[in-house]
Amino acid sequence: MTQTISRRHFMQAAAFAGTAGLSGVFPGMSFAQDGRKLTVRFNRDFDSLDPGFYVGGHPNNDVNWCCMPSLVHYGFRDGQATWIPSPFVESVVARDSTHIDFRLKQGLMWSNGFGELTTDDVAFSYERMTTSEWKSDYVAFDRVDIMDRYSGTIVLNQPFAPFMNTTLASGTGIILSRKATESVGGKFTTEAPATCGPYVYAWTQGQHVKLTRNPEWTGDAPYFDSIDALIVTEDDSAALAFEAGELDCTQISSEALARYKEKPPADSALTVAGALQYMWLGMNTEHPKLKDLRVRRAIQSAVDQASIIQGAYAGTAEASYGVVSPGLVGKRDSAGYSHDPGMARSLIEEAGASGLELTLRTLNNQERILAATIIQANLAEIGINVTVMPLDAGPFWEMGQESKGDTWKDLEIWIMRFGSGPDPYEPFQWFIRDQVGIWNWERWSSDEFEELFKMGIEEVDSNERAKIYTRMQEIMEETGAYVWLTHEPEVFIHRSDISAKFAPSGEMQLPYFSRT
Amino acid sequence: MLIYIVKRIGLAVLIILLAVLALFVMLHSIPGDPVSIALGPRATPEIQAAYAAKMNLDKPLFTQFLIFLGNVLTGDLGTDVFSNRSVAKTLLGQLPYTISLAVASLGWAVALGIPMGCISATKPNGWLDRITGLVSIGTIAVPSFLVSIWAILVFAIHLNIFPVIGAGDQGDLADMALHLVLPSFAVGLGWVGYLARMVRASMLEVMGENYIRSARAFGLTTQTIIYRYALRVAILPTITLIGVGFGGLLSGTVFAEIIFARPGIGKVIYDMVLNRNFPVVQGAVMMTVALYAVVTLASDIIVSILDPRVRESL
Amino acid sequence: MEALLDIHRLSVEFNTARGRVHALRDVSISVPKGKVVGIVGESGSGKSTLVWAVMRLLAGNSIVADGKITFRGEDVLSFDESALREFRGESVSMVFQDPMTSQIPVLDYRRQMTDILYRRKGLSRQEKIRMAARFMNRVGIPDADDRLRHFPHQFSGGMRQRAGIAMALLMDPALLIADEPTTALDVTMEAQIIHLIREAQTDFGATVMVISHNLGLIAELCDKVVVMYAGEVVEQGDVKDIFFNAHHPYTQALLECDPSHDLKQERHFPTIPGDVPDLHGTPKGCVFAQRCRHASDICQYKRPGEYPIAGGHASDAHAARCHRYDPGGVWKELPKSETPKASTRIDVHVERDAPPLLEIKDLRVRFPVMGRVRALASGISDPHVDAVAGVSLAIRTGETLGLVGESGSGKTTLARAVLGLNRVHSGSIRFRKEELVGLPENTYKKMRRDIAMMFQDPVGSLSPRQTVGQLLSEPLIIHGERDLPLRDAAEKLCDMVSLPRNFLSRYPHELSGGQARRVGVARALALSPALVIADEPTAGLDVSVQGEVLNLMIELQALHGLSYLIISHNLPVIRQVSDILAIMYLGRIVEYGACSQVFEKPAHPYSEALVRGTPRPDPSRRRKLVSIEGEVPSLTNRPGGCEFHPRCPYATDRCRKEQPSPTRLVDGRTVLCHFPLAG
Amino acid sequence: MTMDAVGTFRQRPEKLALLLKNKQGMIGFVLVVAFFLSALLAPFLATHDPAQLDIPARLTGPGADHWLGADQLGRDTYSRVLYGGRVALKVAAIGVTLSLVIGLTLGMVAGYGPRWLDNALLLLFDTIRSFPTIVLALAAVSLLGPSLNLILSIVIITSIPSYARLARTSTLALKNTEFIMAERSLGAGTFRILFRHVMPNVIGPLLILAAMDVPVVVTIEAGLSFLGLGVLPPTASWGTILNEGYLVIRTSPWPVVAGGIPLVLTTLGFTLLGEALRDIFDPKLRGIR
């Protein structure tokens, strides 16, 4: 087995400024009709293909990248992931920090007779996003200047470092047909009124998405004739199915990862797509029980991060020391505290808080429950009695929001995980003063932090950015409201003869898959 | 007979209506704002308001119920807030998988369990009876979700005979049948023993009845007595039981669908419960209730056809 | 005479958890070809075991310990499975005691009968069906083609038994065994079935074996009689020998106990004291010795042989298993103690002129017969039946009123209505001039002290999880007499009904029928009522025990000045205890008057049918004809005109059209008939 | 002793002795006693604190220290199985007792009370029964959050109909029996009739049903916990052991085996015992569960 796990230092800040040295090419030899078939797994059913109305923060990029145009895709340069011009364009060039020039390929036709892909569609799609549910990705977007039928310029209203990577290359950078979208009233869900891409899809709810070659596609051919994406929500079932030979590629749980590292199934390979998740134990600094900084610091020292990584993640997750994920600028290598139950106990005694009763809220999935169980045991050692309260997604995601009832007042401690795009700017936006009661559930604020946040957005020098973001994480840590836990990697297992390509956000880039 | 059936159908409808009411009350007594529960955290206030108006959540509760009931009666189970699809359409797409799993499970359990029970009952305490007794008690004792887990381990991984996940290629009947093997094995296994014991006990009781003795006194053959007389009566409580037990079977399919990653109503409920997709949960629960009501109705009607005494009661 | 079936020294035992039970011992019976043999005995006599032994259908825990059964010279006990099937299918047939449970409920008669004919391989299905229809017609079921499609529960009890007989005759059996064929049936139906069996016997030339506890039926039907007691044959012989010249003390006592034996109004019943012996061990001496009036020392330790009695009527040897008839025996007559039968007629003082204790006027009780939906669907506007349709009667202090009728006549409903257990639709019930109808329960409760009821089933009317002590003290507790020493009160009640005091800690299922009935009597009398309503006080009891209960009731009546309302279908019993008789038919009283008059000269044709219809234990007075045909119609389907007209042998056009109104005869009787037969 | 018409002997021997003679009943009895004892004595029988973490011992197989191995947090599976039995016992005892008491009362009221009340209650029972338990539980847990009390409530609510229907049927049969008529004719009040005369005659079959219901209840708890909707950590229940074990089933099958076997044995024990009791006391009851 070829172990392709390697720490990809995914992005350099310079990536933005550079022009693309290579562009995306689908690996297919033109129309070799030898029945090349791939079976992969989607871990959820899809809800919406409309980039304006993705639900729940988990875009169905896998399908969109097969059937819809976008200007850039994720790719690799010098072994590092970055954006690359997609097979839909002749070129994409960032002229300066606020202008991006692009030129579409000619003759790419929308399905259902909606004509050719044009600059107008690009302008329509991006402008539409500014009023959509995902407008936050487009705050820096100003307009698209149309040069001609195929070329144009994206204009930003301010320099915005992450725009290519977190917006255009992600699921929200998908381009729709103006005519087709308007023909169905301006939005759609699972049935795109027109597609344009190497594949067309057919979806059977709850079962699978079948991707087959688009007969109208005139661009590069992908390798596989057909791709069957089975919808399997349980990681364990998917792993079993992979072992039983029913899947060629699937994302796996950390427990399975540990097992496969130890004892890999025959003819298979593991690929880490990315580790852009950051998980921490949050504390409500305004809650009477946690108002005392000493109590929060005690908790920081009491939690045994190593046990959590071992116990709940089978040693496969990376230790976290802040909100910046591995491979990004500003990633810290250590925290300002360490696991020290003795000190934690004395802090608690100092604060006169022994016998404290706390409620730990967490999403109801197995790994989090295990992590919560370990935290529960850790805190018990220093005399804090913890009740674990598992919650389903709905109540979990609204418990700290002032607009969604009164739970935020009772909120004590919780395990939280956010995901980010491949730019360090992203995580910090949720912890600024304006976010208190929205996503800043820890409910603290700091003038220095606000200052640094603004500086970070405009700064393009990566060393400076690193300094800014490191300092910001220190500020967070000093509030005592954060116990850094893990960065969970998104790991896939696939047949070793398959060359698999993934977005750093953890989706399969199916048109780029091939068999060697 | 006709009156019986009409009355029985009326009862079934009434039960479904009551169940719908119960469900409605349950869903509306959740702590929290139904709109934000339904839409999740990232929805804007405008979208929430639009949703509330669309779902009539801004109207009084009773009005909401009437609208809801009216919709249900016209086959409109609401709209999935996430995909904007009709819930009824979504569920109808899933229903065949649940039904085929239930039917396959029950089918092989009946095909095996009833003969097993008959054979045991003809020679009680014989060696065959002892073996079937052991087998049936063994199958009863293992809960279906354990069977599912263990079956996956043994059959799919170690033996690698049967497919583990999904329902197979649509349209490819052989493939779909193959995908049914393990789940229906897991769901039906407990029923084999259950039915075998049930039929055995029932047969033994019937064999002690006076009319069996009179049949013997008239010199009828053992074959006739067992299969035409005793079984004919002993099967009646079994049919009723299958109807009543269908609820338990549906619970079993929920586990099987989750573990085997099969599409179906149970899986939908589980997934949607975790996503808090309430319109779908609500519709799916209603559909299982209706399914159950239809099955018990069918079993009662079958019994009434087979048993003239029942026809004239009620 | 050639014996078709010969049972020789048959012994059957059962293995039970408590040891081996000797159900049949040394039983020898021969059934002559073409004759009707009756086997008579009380419960526990082993008569049913005998039948099942012959059919080789004994329960699994039985052992044929000894003996031989020969049928047409073949050894039945050595038949293999197929020979046995042929024996059962072709040679012997049975009519069962309870047609309801012995006919499979889910198959129609056509299917059941064609199944029986499966041996007739030469017949086509159509021929089999035609044959079935012919036999249905033969046993008096009209529209047989249509009726064959019916299921057992759709037939009335009498029809079911007719169908049962048709099934039994279908294969033209050489031997027909009828096991208590009329026990589940009413008097008028019983007569018809007896008639049918006799016809079948003559028409088909079959040999018949009848099992019954009913002496009247045996006397009417049989040529030869076998008397069984506790698993043994105690006496057998020609029917006339048994009934007119009984030799065994048990046979004699049994005949004496039968209330229809004695036509005089004695108000005292002979009894056989003691219980049937426990068959777990083998009694050393005579099985009847414990209860025998004539028992001598030898009877206690030596088992008597079957001794022939000289001077029998027919060629069939008359024999009795009693030491008295041992020619070489040493039996000596003991000095006779006072025979208990010495006439101790008790007179009850009836206040003729006083106002009635209980007066019922125009009482109506209605029941819904179907749900509203069903009624609506069937287009029936009033889905009710009148179970009691305008009944009036009166009972004075110290008087006994007998209420007679077949099942479904409404007599039990009437009784329960008096106690407020059934809702009254209209009419009045006055007790000591106080209106009971519409009384709220808390006021009613006070009246319950004075009106007590004894229910039909001696054991079943006692709450099964309560001890006798609890049961006896319960009336006192309910009526607030908690201060009373309950234990003493219960013991006193025990003494009153001559029940040993140690029974107080027993549960109902540990009591015999007679003992349970005594508890019922004691419970009824616990609060010293003025009126006791007794629903079938002798039902479920063997004749030898019936007498004890009735005697007790009569004694207590004299002692406490009680009034009785006794409900029964047993005419001989009613005749002996009642002052006034009311005969009910379809919820109405058709004849009402002094008991003796009704019995001597029944005025209503229905009364006549009942009085004449009861089989007498007198083989010399066999009836040639059945007086009335058919069955009691369903309450939902009352005939127009006089409701009895479809069954009345005297019915005229007027009867068919016009409903009669109560007519008072000169002797004071009231009759519901256009043409009363008397007065 | 009486002999009935078909020539067998009806007996009322000592029934407990019969139970012990019945081989299946005996096995069931032993298993049930073992279940009770192991649950009650768990603190004495356990070798470890069931919540004690020991990450280095993660997923070790059976050995001297961990008799049945350890789970992914290094907790002792043997001790967790014992303590899991306590959860099962608690659910079974409280769930079955309450549903029996409520079911019995409702059933008697339905059977003895007026027709309209009977119809209303029957409708209620049928409605409850038309919700498959797991489906109802899924919906309820999603609304109210997982907890043992919620599972208990669902178990009770969904079991009540079977008890109530059984009690109702028996009561209905008793309602018109002569001994109840006799009590009424004596003037006994409804309360006295129901609890002194009806209940003792109705409760027997319900107790048998209860015995056969225990495995069902235990399985519901285990199933919900298996789906992650059951008891809260760090409480060990057989379902959570299975749930956590399923995650690592390929690495170490011990938790799934160790959590599954007591569930199977308990089910087996109560089923055997219940069936033996039923066969001895009331053969007509088959099919109540």
PDB file of N, CA, C and O in Angstrom, chain D residues 26-64:
ATOM      1  N   MET D  26     -36.779 -23.991  34.365  1.00  0.00           N
ATOM      2  CA  MET D  26     -35.679 -23.988  35.327  1.00  0.00           C
ATOM      3  C   MET D  26     -34.514 -23.147  34.790  1.00  0.00           C
ATOM      4  O   MET D  26     -33.973 -22.305  35.506  1.00  0.00           O
ATOM      5  N   ILE D  27     -34.171 -23.365  33.513  1.00  0.00           N
ATOM      6  CA  ILE D  27     -33.071 -22.581  32.924  1.00  0.00           C
ATOM      7  C   ILE D  27     -33.426 -21.099  32.976  1.00  0.00           C
ATOM      8  O   ILE D  27     -32.626 -20.259  33.386  1.00  0.00           O
ATOM      9  N   GLY D  28     -34.661 -20.805  32.578  1.00  0.00           N
ATOM     10  CA  GLY D  28     -35.105 -19.416  32.603  1.00  0.00           C
ATOM     11  C   GLY D  28     -35.002 -18.837  34.003  1.00  0.00           C
ATOM     12  O   GLY D  28     -34.495 -17.728  34.201  1.00  0.00           O
ATOM     13  N   PHE D  29     -35.455 -19.607  34.969  1.00  0.00           N
ATOM     14  CA  PHE D  29     -35.447 -19.154  36.353  1.00  0.00           C
ATOM     15  C   PHE D  29     -34.014 -18.832  36.799  1.00  0.00           C
ATOM     16  O   PHE D  29     -33.738 -17.780  37.382  1.00  0.00           O
ATOM     17  N   VAL D  30     -33.108 -19.734  36.473  1.00  0.00           N
ATOM     18  CA  VAL D  30     -31.701 -19.534  36.858  1.00  0.00           C
ATOM     19  C   VAL D  30     -31.152 -18.265  36.205  1.00  0.00           C
ATOM     20  O   VAL D  30     -30.527 -17.424  36.859  1.00  0.00           O
ATOM     21  N   LEU D  31     -31.427 -18.109  34.901  1.00  0.00           N
ATOM     22  CA  LEU D  31     -30.919 -16.924  34.193  1.00  0.00           C
ATOM     23  C   LEU D  31     -31.484 -15.641  34.788  1.00  0.00           C
ATOM     24  O   LEU D  31     -30.777 -14.650  34.959  1.00  0.00           O
ATOM     25  N   VAL D  32     -32.765 -15.682  35.113  1.00  0.00           N
ATOM     26  CA  VAL D  32     -33.404 -14.483  35.661  1.00  0.00           C
ATOM     27  C   VAL D  32     -32.814 -14.152  37.023  1.00  0.00           C
ATOM     28  O   VAL D  32     -32.498 -12.996  37.324  1.00  0.00           O
ATOM     29  N   VAL D  33     -32.634 -15.187  37.842  1.00  0.00           N
ATOM     30  CA  VAL D  33     -32.036 -14.956  39.163  1.00  0.00           C
ATOM     31  C   VAL D  33     -30.624 -14.397  38.992  1.00  0.00           C
ATOM     32  O   VAL D  33     -30.228 -13.436  39.667  1.00  0.00           O
ATOM     33  N   ALA D  34     -29.891 -14.970  38.022  1.00  0.00           N
ATOM     34  CA  ALA D  34     -28.529 -14.489  37.784  1.00  0.00           C
ATOM     35  C   ALA D  34     -28.559 -13.025  37.378  1.00  0.00           C
ATOM     36  O   ALA D  34     -27.752 -12.215  37.835  1.00  0.00           O
ATOM     37  N   PHE D  35     -29.530 -12.679  36.540  1.00  0.00           N
ATOM     38  CA  PHE D  35     -29.663 -11.280  36.101  1.00  0.00           C
ATOM     39  C   PHE D  35     -29.898 -10.362  37.296  1.00  0.00           C
ATOM     40  O   PHE D  35     -29.223  -9.352  37.474  1.00  0.00           O
ATOM     41  N   PHE D  36     -30.843 -10.757  38.144  1.00  0.00           N
ATOM     42  CA  PHE D  36     -31.151  -9.925  39.304  1.00  0.00           C
ATOM     43  C   PHE D  36     -29.932  -9.801  40.219  1.00  0.00           C
ATOM     44  O   PHE D  36     -29.556  -8.711  40.639  1.00  0.00           O
ATOM     45  N   LEU D  37     -29.317 -10.938  40.513  1.00  0.00           N
ATOM     46  CA  LEU D  37     -28.196 -10.916  41.445  1.00  0.00           C
ATOM     47  C   LEU D  37     -27.046 -10.086  40.896  1.00  0.00           C
ATOM     48  O   LEU D  37     -26.478  -9.253  41.600  1.00  0.00           O
ATOM     49  N   SER D  38     -26.710 -10.314  39.624  1.00  0.00           N
ATOM     50  CA  SER D  38     -25.548  -9.601  39.086  1.00  0.00           C
ATOM     51  C   SER D  38     -25.804  -8.102  39.069  1.00  0.00           C
ATOM     52  O   SER D  38     -24.913  -7.305  39.321  1.00  0.00           O
ATOM     53  N   ALA D  39     -27.051  -7.727  38.807  1.00  0.00           N
ATOM     54  CA  ALA D  39     -27.344  -6.294  38.786  1.00  0.00           C
ATOM     55  C   ALA D  39     -27.303  -5.721  40.200  1.00  0.00           C
ATOM     56  O   ALA D  39     -26.702  -4.680  40.455  1.00  0.00           O
ATOM     57  N   LEU D  40     -27.926  -6.438  41.127  1.00  0.00           N
ATOM     58  CA  LEU D  40     -27.991  -5.919  42.491  1.00  0.00           C
ATOM     59  C   LEU D  40     -26.617  -5.903  43.146  1.00  0.00           C
ATOM     60  O   LEU D  40     -26.288  -4.995  43.891  1.00  0.00           O
ATOM     61  N   LEU D  41     -25.817  -6.930  42.848  1.00  0.00           N
ATOM     62  CA  LEU D  41     -24.523  -7.048  43.513  1.00  0.00           C
ATOM     63  C   LEU D  41     -23.387  -6.460  42.682  1.00  0.00           C
ATOM     64  O   LEU D  41     -22.216  -6.691  42.986  1.00  0.00           O
ATOM     65  N   ALA D  42     -23.740  -5.724  41.627  1.00  0.00           N
ATOM     66  CA  ALA D  42     -22.699  -5.189  40.741  1.00  0.00           C
ATOM     67  C   ALA D  42     -21.554  -4.518  41.494  1.00  0.00           C
ATOM     68  O   ALA D  42     -20.389  -4.759  41.198  1.00  0.00           O
ATOM     69  N   PRO D  43     -21.844  -3.671  42.500  1.00  0.00           N
ATOM     70  CA  PRO D  43     -20.725  -3.015  43.179  1.00  0.00           C
ATOM     71  C   PRO D  43     -19.758  -4.010  43.822  1.00  0.00           C
ATOM     72  O   PRO D  43     -18.576  -3.706  43.972  1.00  0.00           O
ATOM     73  N   PHE D  44     -20.260  -5.167  44.204  1.00  0.00           N
ATOM     74  CA  PHE D  44     -19.372  -6.147  44.834  1.00  0.00           C
ATOM     75  C   PHE D  44     -18.683  -7.034  43.813  1.00  0.00           C
ATOM     76  O   PHE D  44     -17.577  -7.504  44.022  1.00  0.00           O
ATOM     77  N   LEU D  45     -19.377  -7.268  42.714  1.00  0.00           N
ATOM     78  CA  LEU D  45     -18.810  -8.183  41.715  1.00  0.00           C
ATOM     79  C   LEU D  45     -17.845  -7.479  40.773  1.00  0.00           C
ATOM     80  O   LEU D  45     -16.951  -8.104  40.213  1.00  0.00           O
ATOM     81  N   ALA D  46     -18.025  -6.164  40.627  1.00  0.00           N
ATOM     82  CA  ALA D  46     -17.207  -5.445  39.654  1.00  0.00           C
ATOM     83  C   ALA D  46     -15.759  -5.369  40.126  1.00  0.00           C
ATOM     84  O   ALA D  46     -15.483  -5.298  41.330  1.00  0.00           O
ATOM     85  N   THR D  47     -14.846  -5.399  39.152  1.00  0.00           N
ATOM     86  CA  THR D  47     -13.434  -5.306  39.497  1.00  0.00           C
ATOM     87  C   THR D  47     -12.931  -3.869  39.372  1.00  0.00           C
ATOM     88  O   THR D  47     -11.881  -3.535  39.885  1.00  0.00           O
ATOM     89  N   HIS D  48     -13.675  -3.053  38.639  1.00  0.00           N
ATOM     90  CA  HIS D  48     -13.256  -1.676  38.419  1.00  0.00           C
ATOM     91  C   HIS D  48     -14.438  -0.753  38.605  1.00  0.00           C
ATOM     92  O   HIS D  48     -15.582  -1.186  38.554  1.00  0.00           O
ATOM     93  N   ASP D  49     -14.120   0.534  38.774  1.00  0.00           N
ATOM     94  CA  ASP D  49     -15.152   1.549  38.661  1.00  0.00           C
ATOM     95  C   ASP D  49     -15.528   1.613  37.175  1.00  0.00           C
ATOM     96  O   ASP D  49     -14.653   1.794  36.324  1.00  0.00           O
ATOM     97  N   PRO D  50     -16.806   1.450  36.838  1.00  0.00           N
ATOM     98  CA  PRO D  50     -17.163   1.366  35.420  1.00  0.00           C
ATOM     99  C   PRO D  50     -16.860   2.655  34.663  1.00  0.00           C
ATOM    100  O   PRO D  50     -16.814   2.654  33.437  1.00  0.00           O
ATOM    101  N   ALA D  51     -16.667   3.753  35.376  1.00  0.00           N
ATOM    102  CA  ALA D  51     -16.394   5.016  34.682  1.00  0.00           C
ATOM    103  C   ALA D  51     -14.914   5.357  34.694  1.00  0.00           C
ATOM    104  O   ALA D  51     -14.512   6.391  34.174  1.00  0.00           O
ATOM    105  N   GLN D  52     -14.118   4.505  35.299  1.00  0.00           N
ATOM    106  CA  GLN D  52     -12.683   4.779  35.428  1.00  0.00           C
ATOM    107  C   GLN D  52     -11.998   4.689  34.066  1.00  0.00           C
ATOM    108  O   GLN D  52     -11.992   3.638  33.426  1.00  0.00           O
ATOM    109  N   LEU D  53     -11.397   5.816  33.635  1.00  0.00           N
ATOM    110  CA  LEU D  53     -10.713   5.813  32.343  1.00  0.00           C
ATOM    111  C   LEU D  53      -9.296   5.262  32.511  1.00  0.00           C
ATOM    112  O   LEU D  53      -8.668   5.431  33.547  1.00  0.00           O
ATOM    113  N   ASP D  54      -8.820   4.653  31.475  1.00  0.00           N
ATOM    114  CA  ASP D  54      -7.454   4.140  31.495  1.00  0.00           C
ATOM    115  C   ASP D  54      -7.010   4.054  30.042  1.00  0.00           C
ATOM    116  O   ASP D  54      -6.995   2.994  29.439  1.00  0.00           O
ATOM    117  N   ILE D  55      -6.718   5.241  29.483  1.00  0.00           N
ATOM    118  CA  ILE D  55      -6.487   5.317  28.046  1.00  0.00           C
ATOM    119  C   ILE D  55      -5.409   4.331  27.568  1.00  0.00           C
ATOM    120  O   ILE D  55      -5.573   3.701  26.512  1.00  0.00           O
ATOM    121  N   PRO D  56      -4.313   4.133  28.296  1.00  0.00           N
ATOM    122  CA  PRO D  56      -3.306   3.183  27.798  1.00  0.00           C
ATOM    123  C   PRO D  56      -3.848   1.762  27.619  1.00  0.00           C
ATOM    124  O   PRO D  56      -3.346   1.011  26.780  1.00  0.00           O
ATOM    125  N   ALA D  57      -4.868   1.415  28.385  1.00  0.00           N
ATOM    126  CA  ALA D  57      -5.409   0.053  28.286  1.00  0.00           C
ATOM    127  C   ALA D  57      -6.451  -0.050  27.182  1.00  0.00           C
ATOM    128  O   ALA D  57      -7.152  -1.054  27.051  1.00  0.00           O
ATOM    129  N   ARG D  58      -6.559   0.986  26.398  1.00  0.00           N
ATOM    130  CA  ARG D  58      -7.547   1.087  25.341  1.00  0.00           C
ATOM    131  C   ARG D  58      -7.629  -0.184  24.489  1.00  0.00           C
ATOM    132  O   ARG D  58      -6.629  -0.664  23.959  1.00  0.00           O
ATOM    133  N   LEU D  59      -8.880  -0.694  24.381  1.00  0.00           N
ATOM    134  CA  LEU D  59      -9.153  -1.810  23.479  1.00  0.00           C
ATOM    135  C   LEU D  59      -8.270  -3.035  23.707  1.00  0.00           C
ATOM    136  O   LEU D  59      -7.968  -3.768  22.772  1.00  0.00           O
ATOM    137  N   THR D  60      -7.848  -3.234  24.958  1.00  0.00           N
ATOM    138  CA  THR D  60      -7.136  -4.483  25.221  1.00  0.00           C
ATOM    139  C   THR D  60      -8.149  -5.610  25.291  1.00  0.00           C
ATOM    140  O   THR D  60      -9.307  -5.412  25.656  1.00  0.00           O
ATOM    141  N   GLY D  61      -7.696  -6.777  24.954  1.00  0.00           N
ATOM    142  CA  GLY D  61      -8.569  -7.951  24.982  1.00  0.00           C
ATOM    143  C   GLY D  61      -8.687  -8.472  26.401  1.00  0.00           C
ATOM    144  O   GLY D  61      -8.150  -7.892  27.338  1.00  0.00           O
ATOM    145  N   PRO D  62      -9.414  -9.583  26.588  1.00  0.00           N
ATOM    146  CA  PRO D  62      -9.584 -10.157  27.916  1.00  0.00           C
ATOM    147  C   PRO D  62      -8.233 -10.518  28.520  1.00  0.00           C
ATOM    148  O   PRO D  62      -7.337 -10.979  27.817  1.00  0.00           O
ATOM    149  N   GLY D  63      -8.108 -10.320  29.800  1.00  0.00           N
ATOM    150  CA  GLY D  63      -6.848 -10.655  30.465  1.00  0.00           C
ATOM    151  C   GLY D  63      -7.051 -10.642  31.955  1.00  0.00           C
ATOM    152  O   GLY D  63      -8.195 -10.543  32.452  1.00  0.00           O
ATOM    153  N   ALA D  64      -5.966 -10.730  32.680  1.00  0.00           N
ATOM    154  CA  ALA D  64      -6.043 -10.838  34.126  1.00  0.00           C
ATOM    155  C   ALA D  64      -6.655  -9.572  34.734  1.00  0.00           C
ATOM    156  O   ALA D  64      -7.436  -9.637  35.671  1.00  0.00           O
TER     157      ALA D  64
END
